[in-house]
Amino acid sequence: MSVLDRRALNRALLARQLLLRRHDMPVADALEHLVGLQAQEPLEPYVGLWSRLADFQPSALAELLLSRRAVRTLLMRRTLHLVTAGDCVTLRPVHQAMLVSRMWSTLRRALPGVDLDELTKLGRPLFEERPRMLTEAARMIADRWPGVQARTLGDALSTLVPLVQVPPRGVWGQRAAAYNTTIEAWLGRPLPPESPATVDALVLRYLAAYGPAATADIRAWCGLGGLREAVQRLRPSLRTFRDERGRELLDVPDGALPDPQTPVPPRFLPAFDNAVLGYDDRSRVIDTEHRGLSVTGARFLLVDGRVSGTWAVTADDGATTLRITPLRGLTPDERDAVVAEGESLLTMFQPQPPHPNRVSIIDA
């Protein structure tokens, strides 16, 4: 069995995550290939798509949201993901039991005496009637459970009732509260039952966008149980490798495996990008000493395909500044390439600035 070292896995990750080069493809096609983008922070997916697609314009994603062809809903790992409408309908039933289990393990002590079926029955019609904030809906039924905080009831409802967050939240250039309605009400179609075939298809899509990967990586990405059965069903059609730790890596037959020496331009990733979070073993893209940053909301800079810095954008008096904090020393050529990529990124944040945009690399 062939062994793939960390650099080979890194180049495979970049190719399949559309980060090795920018791709000329519709935004909806990119969302489906990636099986969505994590969207806990509503505007972060715009950066993720800008770094992946040639000539990406924020209006292209905004139009998908406004036309209901893309939505934000709870999916993998009980986190908000931006997905196409079709994927929302297909994938939410697959994840629903996991979502409820994770919610209950977190909130059960804060929900004394709350029957989840009753809470669902009371809450669903409120979101079907019109989009509401979670706490608004929770307050309308909170008298049923005195002593339970409305915020906690709202958090539970976000999982129990399959919801989407509706625009203008998530639309570039706008700030809006999180109003929610049911998937069925927003998209006008029912949710199908979960099926083993859908789980199998999800595993194959993960491997196509993230592989080669171990079963533990798949589980860490989606949070689902029962993957062993899906892998066993799929195994005859998969190819296998080993990593340097000896783990078995699964892969689709036609997954890209670029030359490990393929040069890679700098890439700016948004907060919580699945290119970093989508694995149990993240060593292919981030060093162990920096792994903790991946769950803090830090935005990462990739240099030579690996997390090599964090970044933030600030706007003061009409000037937009991109501040980069390296996690390692950058060579002069790397710095020049990072600055050039950063200057290009700032044109999305401020296309016609009244004062010049600025990229600043903050050295320790």
mmCIF file of C-alpha atoms in Angstrom:
data_model
loop_
_atom_site.group_PDB
_atom_site.id
_atom_site.type_symbol
_atom_site.label_atom_id
_atom_site.label_comp_id
_atom_site.label_asym_id
_atom_site.label_seq_id
_atom_site.Cartn_x
_atom_site.Cartn_y
_atom_site.Cartn_z
ATOM 1 C CA MET A 1 0.000 0.000 0.000
ATOM 2 C CA SER A 2 1.429 3.383 -1.026
ATOM 3 C CA VAL A 3 2.436 5.844 1.705
ATOM 4 C CA LEU A 4 1.530 9.509 1.292
ATOM 5 C CA ASP A 5 3.639 11.929 3.301
ATOM 6 C CA ARG A 6 2.365 15.169 4.785
ATOM 7 C CA ARG A 7 3.365 17.264 1.788
ATOM 8 C CA ALA A 8 1.606 14.927 -0.665
ATOM 9 C CA LEU A 9 -1.545 15.115 1.449
ATOM 10 C CA ASN A 10 -1.226 18.886 1.590
ATOM 11 C CA ARG A 11 -1.171 19.222 -2.182
ATOM 12 C CA ALA A 12 -4.106 16.838 -2.504
ATOM 13 C CA LEU A 13 -6.031 18.935 0.027
ATOM 14 C CA LEU A 14 -5.286 22.162 -1.824
ATOM 15 C CA ALA A 15 -6.256 20.731 -5.194
ATOM 16 C CA ARG A 16 -9.540 19.313 -3.975
ATOM 17 C CA GLN A 17 -10.386 22.378 -1.916
ATOM 18 C CA LEU A 18 -9.951 24.548 -5.044
ATOM 19 C CA LEU A 19 -6.977 26.326 -3.435
ATOM 20 C CA LEU A 20 -4.127 25.119 -5.634
ATOM 21 C CA ARG A 21 -5.362 27.447 -8.360
ATOM 22 C CA ARG A 22 -8.448 29.569 -8.777
ATOM 23 C CA HIS A 23 -11.240 27.866 -10.679
ATOM 24 C CA ASP A 24 -13.666 29.242 -13.239
ATOM 25 C CA MET A 25 -16.906 27.699 -12.002
ATOM 26 C CA PRO A 26 -20.291 28.943 -10.821
ATOM 27 C CA VAL A 27 -20.601 29.665 -7.112
ATOM 28 C CA ALA A 28 -23.317 27.030 -6.686
ATOM 29 C CA ASP A 29 -21.070 24.379 -8.247
ATOM 30 C CA ALA A 30 -18.249 25.319 -5.865
ATOM 31 C CA LEU A 31 -20.578 25.072 -2.855
ATOM 32 C CA GLU A 32 -21.716 21.628 -3.930
ATOM 33 C CA HIS A 33 -18.191 20.396 -4.602
ATOM 34 C CA LEU A 34 -17.035 21.572 -1.155
ATOM 35 C CA VAL A 35 -20.200 20.212 0.498
ATOM 36 C CA GLY A 36 -20.793 23.732 1.752
ATOM 37 C CA LEU A 37 -18.742 26.306 3.604
ATOM 38 C CA GLN A 38 -18.898 26.793 7.336
ATOM 39 C CA ALA A 39 -20.822 30.002 7.927
ATOM 40 C CA GLN A 40 -20.955 30.513 11.685
ATOM 41 C CA GLU A 41 -19.821 34.047 10.900
ATOM 42 C CA PRO A 42 -22.269 35.052 8.161
ATOM 43 C CA LEU A 43 -19.909 36.935 5.823
ATOM 44 C CA GLU A 44 -16.868 34.666 6.083
ATOM 45 C CA PRO A 45 -17.834 32.414 3.132
ATOM 46 C CA TYR A 46 -17.252 35.332 0.757
ATOM 47 C CA VAL A 47 -13.540 35.222 1.551
ATOM 48 C CA GLY A 48 -13.508 31.449 1.151
ATOM 49 C CA LEU A 49 -15.016 31.731 -2.317
ATOM 50 C CA TRP A 50 -12.831 34.695 -3.296
ATOM 51 C CA SER A 51 -9.735 32.587 -2.598
ATOM 52 C CA ARG A 52 -11.075 29.675 -4.641
ATOM 53 C CA LEU A 53 -12.859 31.128 -7.664
ATOM 54 C CA ALA A 54 -11.555 33.253 -10.514
ATOM 55 C CA ASP A 55 -13.083 36.735 -10.682
ATOM 56 C CA PHE A 56 -15.423 36.038 -7.754
ATOM 57 C CA GLN A 57 -17.819 38.878 -7.005
ATOM 58 C CA PRO A 58 -19.745 38.994 -3.700
ATOM 59 C CA SER A 59 -22.936 39.767 -5.602
ATOM 60 C CA ALA A 60 -22.848 36.254 -7.100
ATOM 61 C CA LEU A 61 -23.231 34.629 -3.678
ATOM 62 C CA ALA A 62 -25.638 37.286 -2.417
ATOM 63 C CA GLU A 63 -27.905 36.609 -5.387
ATOM 64 C CA LEU A 64 -28.000 32.886 -4.556
ATOM 65 C CA LEU A 65 -29.089 33.678 -1.001
ATOM 66 C CA LEU A 66 -31.709 36.205 -2.063
ATOM 67 C CA SER A 67 -33.149 33.840 -4.675
ATOM 68 C CA ARG A 68 -33.237 30.977 -2.138
ATOM 69 C CA ARG A 69 -30.829 28.831 -4.171
ATOM 70 C CA ALA A 70 -28.381 28.831 -1.251
ATOM 71 C CA VAL A 71 -29.132 28.834 2.467
ATOM 72 C CA ARG A 72 -27.463 28.763 5.876
ATOM 73 C CA THR A 73 -28.517 25.904 8.154
ATOM 74 C CA LEU A 74 -27.111 23.696 10.915
ATOM 75 C CA LEU A 75 -25.310 20.694 9.476
ATOM 76 C CA MET A 76 -21.850 19.201 10.047
ATOM 77 C CA ARG A 77 -20.666 19.257 13.690
ATOM 78 C CA ARG A 78 -23.796 21.245 14.638
ATOM 79 C CA THR A 79 -22.347 24.335 12.990
ATOM 80 C CA LEU A 80 -23.972 26.657 10.499
ATOM 81 C CA HIS A 81 -23.045 25.849 6.917
ATOM 82 C CA LEU A 82 -23.749 27.667 3.695
ATOM 83 C CA VAL A 83 -25.030 25.112 1.186
ATOM 84 C CA THR A 84 -27.119 24.980 -1.954
ATOM 85 C CA ALA A 85 -30.858 24.553 -1.502
ATOM 86 C CA GLY A 86 -30.618 21.049 -2.903
ATOM 87 C CA ASP A 87 -27.931 20.041 -0.440
ATOM 88 C CA CYS A 88 -29.899 21.575 2.417
ATOM 89 C CA VAL A 89 -32.896 19.373 1.658
ATOM 90 C CA THR A 90 -30.747 16.270 1.145
ATOM 91 C CA LEU A 91 -28.280 16.673 4.004
ATOM 92 C CA ARG A 92 -30.348 18.052 6.886
ATOM 93 C CA PRO A 93 -32.224 14.738 7.452
ATOM 94 C CA VAL A 94 -28.902 12.867 7.489
ATOM 95 C CA HIS A 95 -27.583 15.126 10.238
ATOM 96 C CA GLN A 96 -30.773 15.672 12.261
ATOM 97 C CA ALA A 97 -30.287 12.903 14.837
ATOM 98 C CA MET A 98 -26.673 13.956 15.419
ATOM 99 C CA LEU A 99 -27.733 17.590 15.796
ATOM 100 C CA VAL A 100 -30.310 16.723 18.448
ATOM 101 C CA SER A 101 -27.879 14.438 20.285
ATOM 102 C CA ARG A 102 -25.181 17.107 20.427
ATOM 103 C CA MET A 103 -27.656 19.760 21.487
ATOM 104 C CA TRP A 104 -29.034 17.553 24.268
ATOM 105 C CA SER A 105 -25.589 16.641 25.570
ATOM 106 C CA THR A 106 -24.794 20.354 25.843
ATOM 107 C CA LEU A 107 -28.108 21.735 27.122
ATOM 108 C CA ARG A 108 -29.857 18.948 29.028
ATOM 109 C CA ARG A 109 -28.954 20.377 32.448
ATOM 110 C CA ALA A 110 -30.329 23.751 31.389
ATOM 111 C CA LEU A 111 -33.604 22.207 30.162
ATOM 112 C CA PRO A 112 -35.063 20.578 33.313
ATOM 113 C CA GLY A 113 -38.509 19.155 32.674
ATOM 114 C CA VAL A 114 -38.527 20.139 29.008
ATOM 115 C CA ASP A 115 -39.996 17.493 26.715
ATOM 116 C CA LEU A 116 -38.247 17.877 23.366
ATOM 117 C CA ASP A 117 -41.198 16.610 21.350
ATOM 118 C CA GLU A 118 -43.494 19.115 23.005
ATOM 119 C CA LEU A 119 -40.990 21.930 22.517
ATOM 120 C CA THR A 120 -40.743 21.033 18.836
ATOM 121 C CA LYS A 121 -44.526 20.881 18.449
ATOM 122 C CA LEU A 122 -44.977 24.313 20.039
ATOM 123 C CA GLY A 123 -42.044 25.964 18.310
ATOM 124 C CA ARG A 124 -42.376 24.783 14.719
ATOM 125 C CA PRO A 125 -45.610 26.687 13.886
ATOM 126 C CA LEU A 126 -44.058 29.949 15.073
ATOM 127 C CA PHE A 127 -41.233 29.678 12.531
ATOM 128 C CA GLU A 128 -43.608 28.436 9.831
ATOM 129 C CA GLU A 129 -45.789 31.513 10.318
ATOM 130 C CA ARG A 130 -42.957 33.948 9.576
ATOM 131 C CA PRO A 131 -39.193 34.310 10.133
ATOM 132 C CA ARG A 132 -38.405 34.944 13.773
ATOM 133 C CA MET A 133 -35.382 35.297 16.006
ATOM 134 C CA LEU A 134 -34.793 32.243 18.172
ATOM 135 C CA THR A 135 -35.294 34.099 21.432
ATOM 136 C CA GLU A 136 -38.467 35.735 20.099
ATOM 137 C CA ALA A 137 -40.039 32.354 19.396
ATOM 138 C CA ALA A 138 -38.787 30.960 22.690
ATOM 139 C CA ARG A 139 -40.356 33.795 24.715
ATOM 140 C CA MET A 140 -43.718 33.097 23.111
ATOM 141 C CA ILE A 141 -43.779 29.609 24.642
ATOM 142 C CA ALA A 142 -41.506 30.104 27.663
ATOM 143 C CA ASP A 143 -44.433 30.142 30.130
ATOM 144 C CA ARG A 144 -44.723 26.403 29.587
ATOM 145 C CA TRP A 145 -41.352 25.896 31.309
ATOM 146 C CA PRO A 146 -40.901 28.487 34.075
ATOM 147 C CA GLY A 147 -37.307 28.869 35.140
ATOM 148 C CA VAL A 148 -35.822 27.804 31.807
ATOM 149 C CA GLN A 149 -34.083 30.679 30.053
ATOM 150 C CA ALA A 150 -35.577 31.743 26.725
ATOM 151 C CA ARG A 151 -32.090 31.798 25.216
ATOM 152 C CA THR A 152 -31.655 28.116 26.075
ATOM 153 C CA LEU A 153 -35.059 27.208 24.651
ATOM 154 C CA GLY A 154 -34.159 29.112 21.487
ATOM 155 C CA ASP A 155 -30.858 27.275 21.185
ATOM 156 C CA ALA A 156 -32.704 23.968 21.470
ATOM 157 C CA LEU A 157 -35.281 25.049 18.891
ATOM 158 C CA SER A 158 -32.520 25.880 16.407
ATOM 159 C CA THR A 159 -31.717 22.172 16.348
ATOM 160 C CA LEU A 160 -35.093 20.512 16.924
ATOM 161 C CA VAL A 161 -36.801 22.408 14.119
ATOM 162 C CA PRO A 162 -34.954 22.295 10.758
ATOM 163 C CA LEU A 163 -34.419 26.012 10.179
ATOM 164 C CA VAL A 164 -32.612 28.321 7.804
ATOM 165 C CA GLN A 165 -31.401 31.841 8.538
ATOM 166 C CA VAL A 166 -32.951 34.189 6.021
ATOM 167 C CA PRO A 167 -31.533 37.252 4.210
ATOM 168 C CA PRO A 168 -30.504 39.965 4.591
ATOM 169 C CA ARG A 169 -28.316 38.123 7.103
ATOM 170 C CA GLY A 170 -25.388 36.717 5.185
ATOM 171 C CA VAL A 171 -25.678 39.229 2.327
ATOM 172 C CA TRP A 172 -22.405 41.038 1.590
ATOM 173 C CA GLY A 173 -22.381 44.623 2.779
ATOM 174 C CA GLN A 174 -25.330 44.172 5.132
ATOM 175 C CA ARG A 175 -25.581 43.535 8.847
ATOM 176 C CA ALA A 176 -28.769 41.900 10.054
ATOM 177 C CA ALA A 177 -30.103 39.912 12.986
ATOM 178 C CA ALA A 178 -30.570 36.167 12.627
ATOM 179 C CA TYR A 179 -34.181 35.549 11.614
ATOM 180 C CA ASN A 180 -35.143 31.922 11.055
ATOM 181 C CA THR A 181 -37.865 30.024 9.271
ATOM 182 C CA THR A 182 -38.351 26.360 8.472
ATOM 183 C CA ILE A 183 -36.580 24.789 5.536
ATOM 184 C CA GLU A 184 -39.911 23.649 4.131
ATOM 185 C CA ALA A 185 -41.431 27.138 4.343
ATOM 186 C CA TRP A 186 -38.405 28.832 2.775
ATOM 187 C CA LEU A 187 -37.717 26.357 -0.004
ATOM 188 C CA GLY A 188 -41.235 25.107 -0.597
ATOM 189 C CA ARG A 189 -40.367 21.423 -0.515
ATOM 190 C CA PRO A 190 -40.466 18.696 2.140
ATOM 191 C CA LEU A 191 -37.462 17.026 3.686
ATOM 192 C CA PRO A 192 -37.001 13.396 2.608
ATOM 193 C CA PRO A 193 -36.265 10.606 5.077
ATOM 194 C CA GLU A 194 -32.663 9.693 5.832
ATOM 195 C CA SER A 195 -31.333 6.733 3.880
ATOM 196 C CA PRO A 196 -28.085 4.712 3.865
ATOM 197 C CA ALA A 197 -27.588 5.709 0.219
ATOM 198 C CA THR A 198 -27.464 9.371 1.243
ATOM 199 C CA VAL A 199 -24.822 8.643 3.896
ATOM 200 C CA ASP A 200 -22.770 6.699 1.337
ATOM 201 C CA ALA A 201 -22.990 9.588 -1.102
ATOM 202 C CA LEU A 202 -21.902 12.010 1.626
ATOM 203 C CA VAL A 203 -18.793 9.925 2.364
ATOM 204 C CA LEU A 204 -17.872 9.869 -1.325
ATOM 205 C CA ARG A 205 -18.342 13.619 -1.592
ATOM 206 C CA TYR A 206 -16.149 14.170 1.438
ATOM 207 C CA LEU A 207 -13.360 12.066 -0.036
ATOM 208 C CA ALA A 208 -13.637 13.883 -3.376
ATOM 209 C CA ALA A 209 -13.263 17.276 -1.655
ATOM 210 C CA TYR A 210 -10.975 16.370 1.280
ATOM 211 C CA GLY A 211 -9.341 13.004 0.628
ATOM 212 C CA PRO A 212 -7.384 10.889 0.919
ATOM 213 C CA ALA A 213 -8.582 10.654 4.513
ATOM 214 C CA ALA A 214 -9.069 8.252 7.404
ATOM 215 C CA THR A 215 -12.446 7.249 8.770
ATOM 216 C CA ALA A 216 -11.640 9.365 11.834
ATOM 217 C CA ASP A 217 -11.249 12.386 9.558
ATOM 218 C CA ILE A 218 -14.660 11.817 7.980
ATOM 219 C CA ARG A 219 -16.239 11.501 11.406
ATOM 220 C CA ALA A 220 -14.508 14.656 12.680
ATOM 221 C CA TRP A 221 -15.781 16.605 9.670
ATOM 222 C CA CYS A 222 -19.430 15.602 9.786
ATOM 223 C CA GLY A 223 -19.949 14.447 13.376
ATOM 224 C CA LEU A 224 -22.039 11.465 12.257
ATOM 225 C CA GLY A 225 -21.988 8.007 13.759
ATOM 226 C CA GLY A 226 -22.515 4.827 11.803
ATOM 227 C CA LEU A 227 -19.836 5.633 9.270
ATOM 228 C CA ARG A 228 -18.176 2.237 9.645
ATOM 229 C CA GLU A 229 -21.115 0.613 7.847
ATOM 230 C CA ALA A 230 -20.997 3.169 5.037
ATOM 231 C CA VAL A 231 -17.257 2.672 4.585
ATOM 232 C CA GLN A 232 -17.701 -1.091 4.453
ATOM 233 C CA ARG A 233 -20.325 -0.751 1.753
ATOM 234 C CA LEU A 234 -18.105 1.587 -0.249
ATOM 235 C CA ARG A 235 -14.754 -0.114 0.313
ATOM 236 C CA PRO A 236 -14.783 -2.235 -2.890
ATOM 237 C CA SER A 237 -14.977 0.964 -4.946
ATOM 238 C CA LEU A 238 -12.321 2.917 -3.005
ATOM 239 C CA ARG A 239 -8.542 3.059 -3.260
ATOM 240 C CA THR A 240 -6.431 3.063 -0.123
ATOM 241 C CA PHE A 241 -3.144 4.544 1.076
ATOM 242 C CA ARG A 242 -1.254 4.909 4.338
ATOM 243 C CA ASP A 243 -0.062 8.107 5.946
ATOM 244 C CA GLU A 244 3.238 8.481 7.782
ATOM 245 C CA ARG A 245 1.547 7.407 11.023
ATOM 246 C CA GLY A 246 0.390 4.170 9.424
ATOM 247 C CA ARG A 247 -3.293 5.143 9.310
ATOM 248 C CA GLU A 248 -5.336 3.770 6.451
ATOM 249 C CA LEU A 249 -6.492 6.535 4.120
ATOM 250 C CA LEU A 250 -9.540 6.081 1.919
ATOM 251 C CA ASP A 251 -10.011 7.793 -1.416
ATOM 252 C CA VAL A 252 -12.198 7.983 -4.488
ATOM 253 C CA PRO A 253 -10.586 6.373 -7.544
ATOM 254 C CA ASP A 254 -10.200 9.607 -9.499
ATOM 255 C CA GLY A 255 -9.173 11.983 -6.697
ATOM 256 C CA ALA A 256 -6.390 14.417 -7.645
ATOM 257 C CA LEU A 257 -2.912 13.669 -6.258
ATOM 258 C CA PRO A 258 -0.705 16.494 -7.505
ATOM 259 C CA ASP A 259 3.080 16.397 -7.474
ATOM 260 C CA PRO A 260 4.081 17.225 -3.878
ATOM 261 C CA GLN A 261 6.490 19.849 -5.238
ATOM 262 C CA THR A 262 3.729 21.776 -7.037
ATOM 263 C CA PRO A 263 4.178 25.475 -6.203
ATOM 264 C CA VAL A 264 1.304 27.104 -4.335
ATOM 265 C CA PRO A 265 0.419 30.803 -4.138
ATOM 266 C CA PRO A 266 -0.543 32.361 -0.785
ATOM 267 C CA ARG A 267 -4.194 31.947 0.130
ATOM 268 C CA PHE A 268 -6.330 33.813 2.665
ATOM 269 C CA LEU A 269 -8.852 31.585 4.447
ATOM 270 C CA PRO A 270 -11.887 32.798 6.372
ATOM 271 C CA ALA A 271 -12.660 31.928 9.967
ATOM 272 C CA PHE A 272 -13.581 28.271 10.502
ATOM 273 C CA ASP A 273 -12.737 27.187 6.967
ATOM 274 C CA ASN A 274 -13.224 23.451 6.527
ATOM 275 C CA ALA A 275 -9.914 23.164 4.683
ATOM 276 C CA VAL A 276 -8.463 23.265 8.218
ATOM 277 C CA LEU A 277 -11.358 22.023 10.354
ATOM 278 C CA GLY A 278 -12.387 19.127 8.131
ATOM 279 C CA TYR A 279 -10.010 16.555 9.639
ATOM 280 C CA ASP A 280 -9.239 14.740 12.844
ATOM 281 C CA ASP A 281 -5.529 14.849 11.934
ATOM 282 C CA ARG A 282 -4.961 18.380 10.638
ATOM 283 C CA SER A 283 -1.198 18.032 10.307
ATOM 284 C CA ARG A 284 -1.436 18.145 6.515
ATOM 285 C CA VAL A 285 -2.251 21.850 6.740
ATOM 286 C CA ILE A 286 -1.471 23.197 10.225
ATOM 287 C CA ASP A 287 1.345 22.525 12.697
ATOM 288 C CA THR A 288 0.416 20.919 15.982
ATOM 289 C CA GLU A 289 1.463 23.936 18.039
ATOM 290 C CA HIS A 290 -1.037 26.126 16.160
ATOM 291 C CA ARG A 291 -3.936 23.667 16.014
ATOM 292 C CA GLY A 292 -5.725 25.368 18.890
ATOM 293 C CA LEU A 293 -6.113 28.509 16.806
ATOM 294 C CA SER A 294 -8.406 26.678 14.396
ATOM 295 C CA VAL A 295 -11.344 26.780 16.805
ATOM 296 C CA THR A 296 -10.865 30.387 17.977
ATOM 297 C CA GLY A 297 -12.215 32.054 14.858
ATOM 298 C CA ALA A 298 -8.778 33.057 13.628
ATOM 299 C CA ARG A 299 -8.517 33.736 9.921
ATOM 300 C CA PHE A 300 -5.586 31.841 8.474
ATOM 301 C CA LEU A 301 -2.993 32.697 5.861
ATOM 302 C CA LEU A 302 -1.612 29.763 3.883
ATOM 303 C CA VAL A 303 1.945 30.053 2.601
ATOM 304 C CA ASP A 304 3.326 27.110 0.651
ATOM 305 C CA GLY A 305 0.008 25.462 1.425
ATOM 306 C CA ARG A 306 0.315 25.518 5.208
ATOM 307 C CA VAL A 307 -1.073 27.769 7.918
ATOM 308 C CA SER A 308 1.671 30.351 8.330
ATOM 309 C CA GLY A 309 -0.131 33.362 9.770
ATOM 310 C CA THR A 310 -3.362 34.973 10.863
ATOM 311 C CA TRP A 311 -4.999 38.063 9.449
ATOM 312 C CA ALA A 312 -7.629 40.693 10.129
ATOM 313 C CA VAL A 313 -9.133 43.608 8.220
ATOM 314 C CA THR A 314 -9.900 46.972 9.801
ATOM 315 C CA ALA A 315 -11.395 50.120 8.324
ATOM 316 C CA ASP A 316 -10.561 53.548 9.730
ATOM 317 C CA ASP A 317 -11.353 56.943 8.183
ATOM 318 C CA GLY A 318 -12.034 55.436 4.772
ATOM 319 C CA ALA A 319 -8.811 53.405 4.669
ATOM 320 C CA THR A 320 -8.908 49.606 4.815
ATOM 321 C CA THR A 321 -5.940 47.821 6.355
ATOM 322 C CA LEU A 322 -5.094 44.130 6.181
ATOM 323 C CA ARG A 323 -2.909 43.191 9.145
ATOM 324 C CA ILE A 324 -1.043 39.896 8.918
ATOM 325 C CA THR A 325 0.614 38.234 11.904
ATOM 326 C CA PRO A 326 3.049 35.528 10.718
ATOM 327 C CA LEU A 327 3.358 32.304 12.688
ATOM 328 C CA ARG A 328 6.814 31.686 11.228
ATOM 329 C CA GLY A 329 9.478 33.676 9.442
ATOM 330 C CA LEU A 330 8.598 34.536 5.838
ATOM 331 C CA THR A 331 11.221 34.810 3.110
ATOM 332 C CA PRO A 332 11.405 38.052 1.102
ATOM 333 C CA ASP A 333 9.750 36.318 -1.879
ATOM 334 C CA GLU A 334 6.988 34.941 0.340
ATOM 335 C CA ARG A 335 6.373 38.390 1.835
ATOM 336 C CA ASP A 336 6.096 39.958 -1.610
ATOM 337 C CA ALA A 337 3.628 37.292 -2.731
ATOM 338 C CA VAL A 338 1.570 37.654 0.455
ATOM 339 C CA VAL A 339 1.381 41.431 0.082
ATOM 340 C CA ALA A 340 0.288 41.140 -3.547
ATOM 341 C CA GLU A 341 -2.433 38.619 -2.674
ATOM 342 C CA GLY A 342 -3.509 40.767 0.271
ATOM 343 C CA GLU A 343 -3.795 43.893 -1.848
ATOM 344 C CA SER A 344 -6.009 41.971 -4.239
ATOM 345 C CA LEU A 345 -8.178 40.696 -1.380
ATOM 346 C CA LEU A 346 -8.734 44.220 -0.092
ATOM 347 C CA THR A 347 -10.380 45.211 -3.358
ATOM 348 C CA MET A 348 -13.302 42.985 -2.328
ATOM 349 C CA PHE A 349 -13.602 44.702 1.044
ATOM 350 C CA GLN A 350 -13.156 48.195 -0.381
ATOM 351 C CA PRO A 351 -13.329 48.327 -4.211
ATOM 352 C CA GLN A 352 -12.970 52.115 -4.449
ATOM 353 C CA PRO A 353 -11.404 53.324 -1.217
ATOM 354 C CA PRO A 354 -11.325 57.061 -0.530
ATOM 355 C CA HIS A 355 -7.822 56.440 0.806
ATOM 356 C CA PRO A 356 -5.349 53.772 -0.340
ATOM 357 C CA ASN A 357 -5.771 50.260 1.065
ATOM 358 C CA ARG A 358 -2.813 48.964 3.011
ATOM 359 C CA VAL A 359 -1.293 45.570 3.784
ATOM 360 C CA SER A 360 0.777 45.381 6.957
ATOM 361 C CA ILE A 361 2.854 42.390 8.054
ATOM 362 C CA ILE A 362 3.312 42.560 11.821
ATOM 363 C CA ASP A 363 6.531 40.838 12.849
ATOM 364 C CA ALA A 364 7.121 39.747 16.428
#
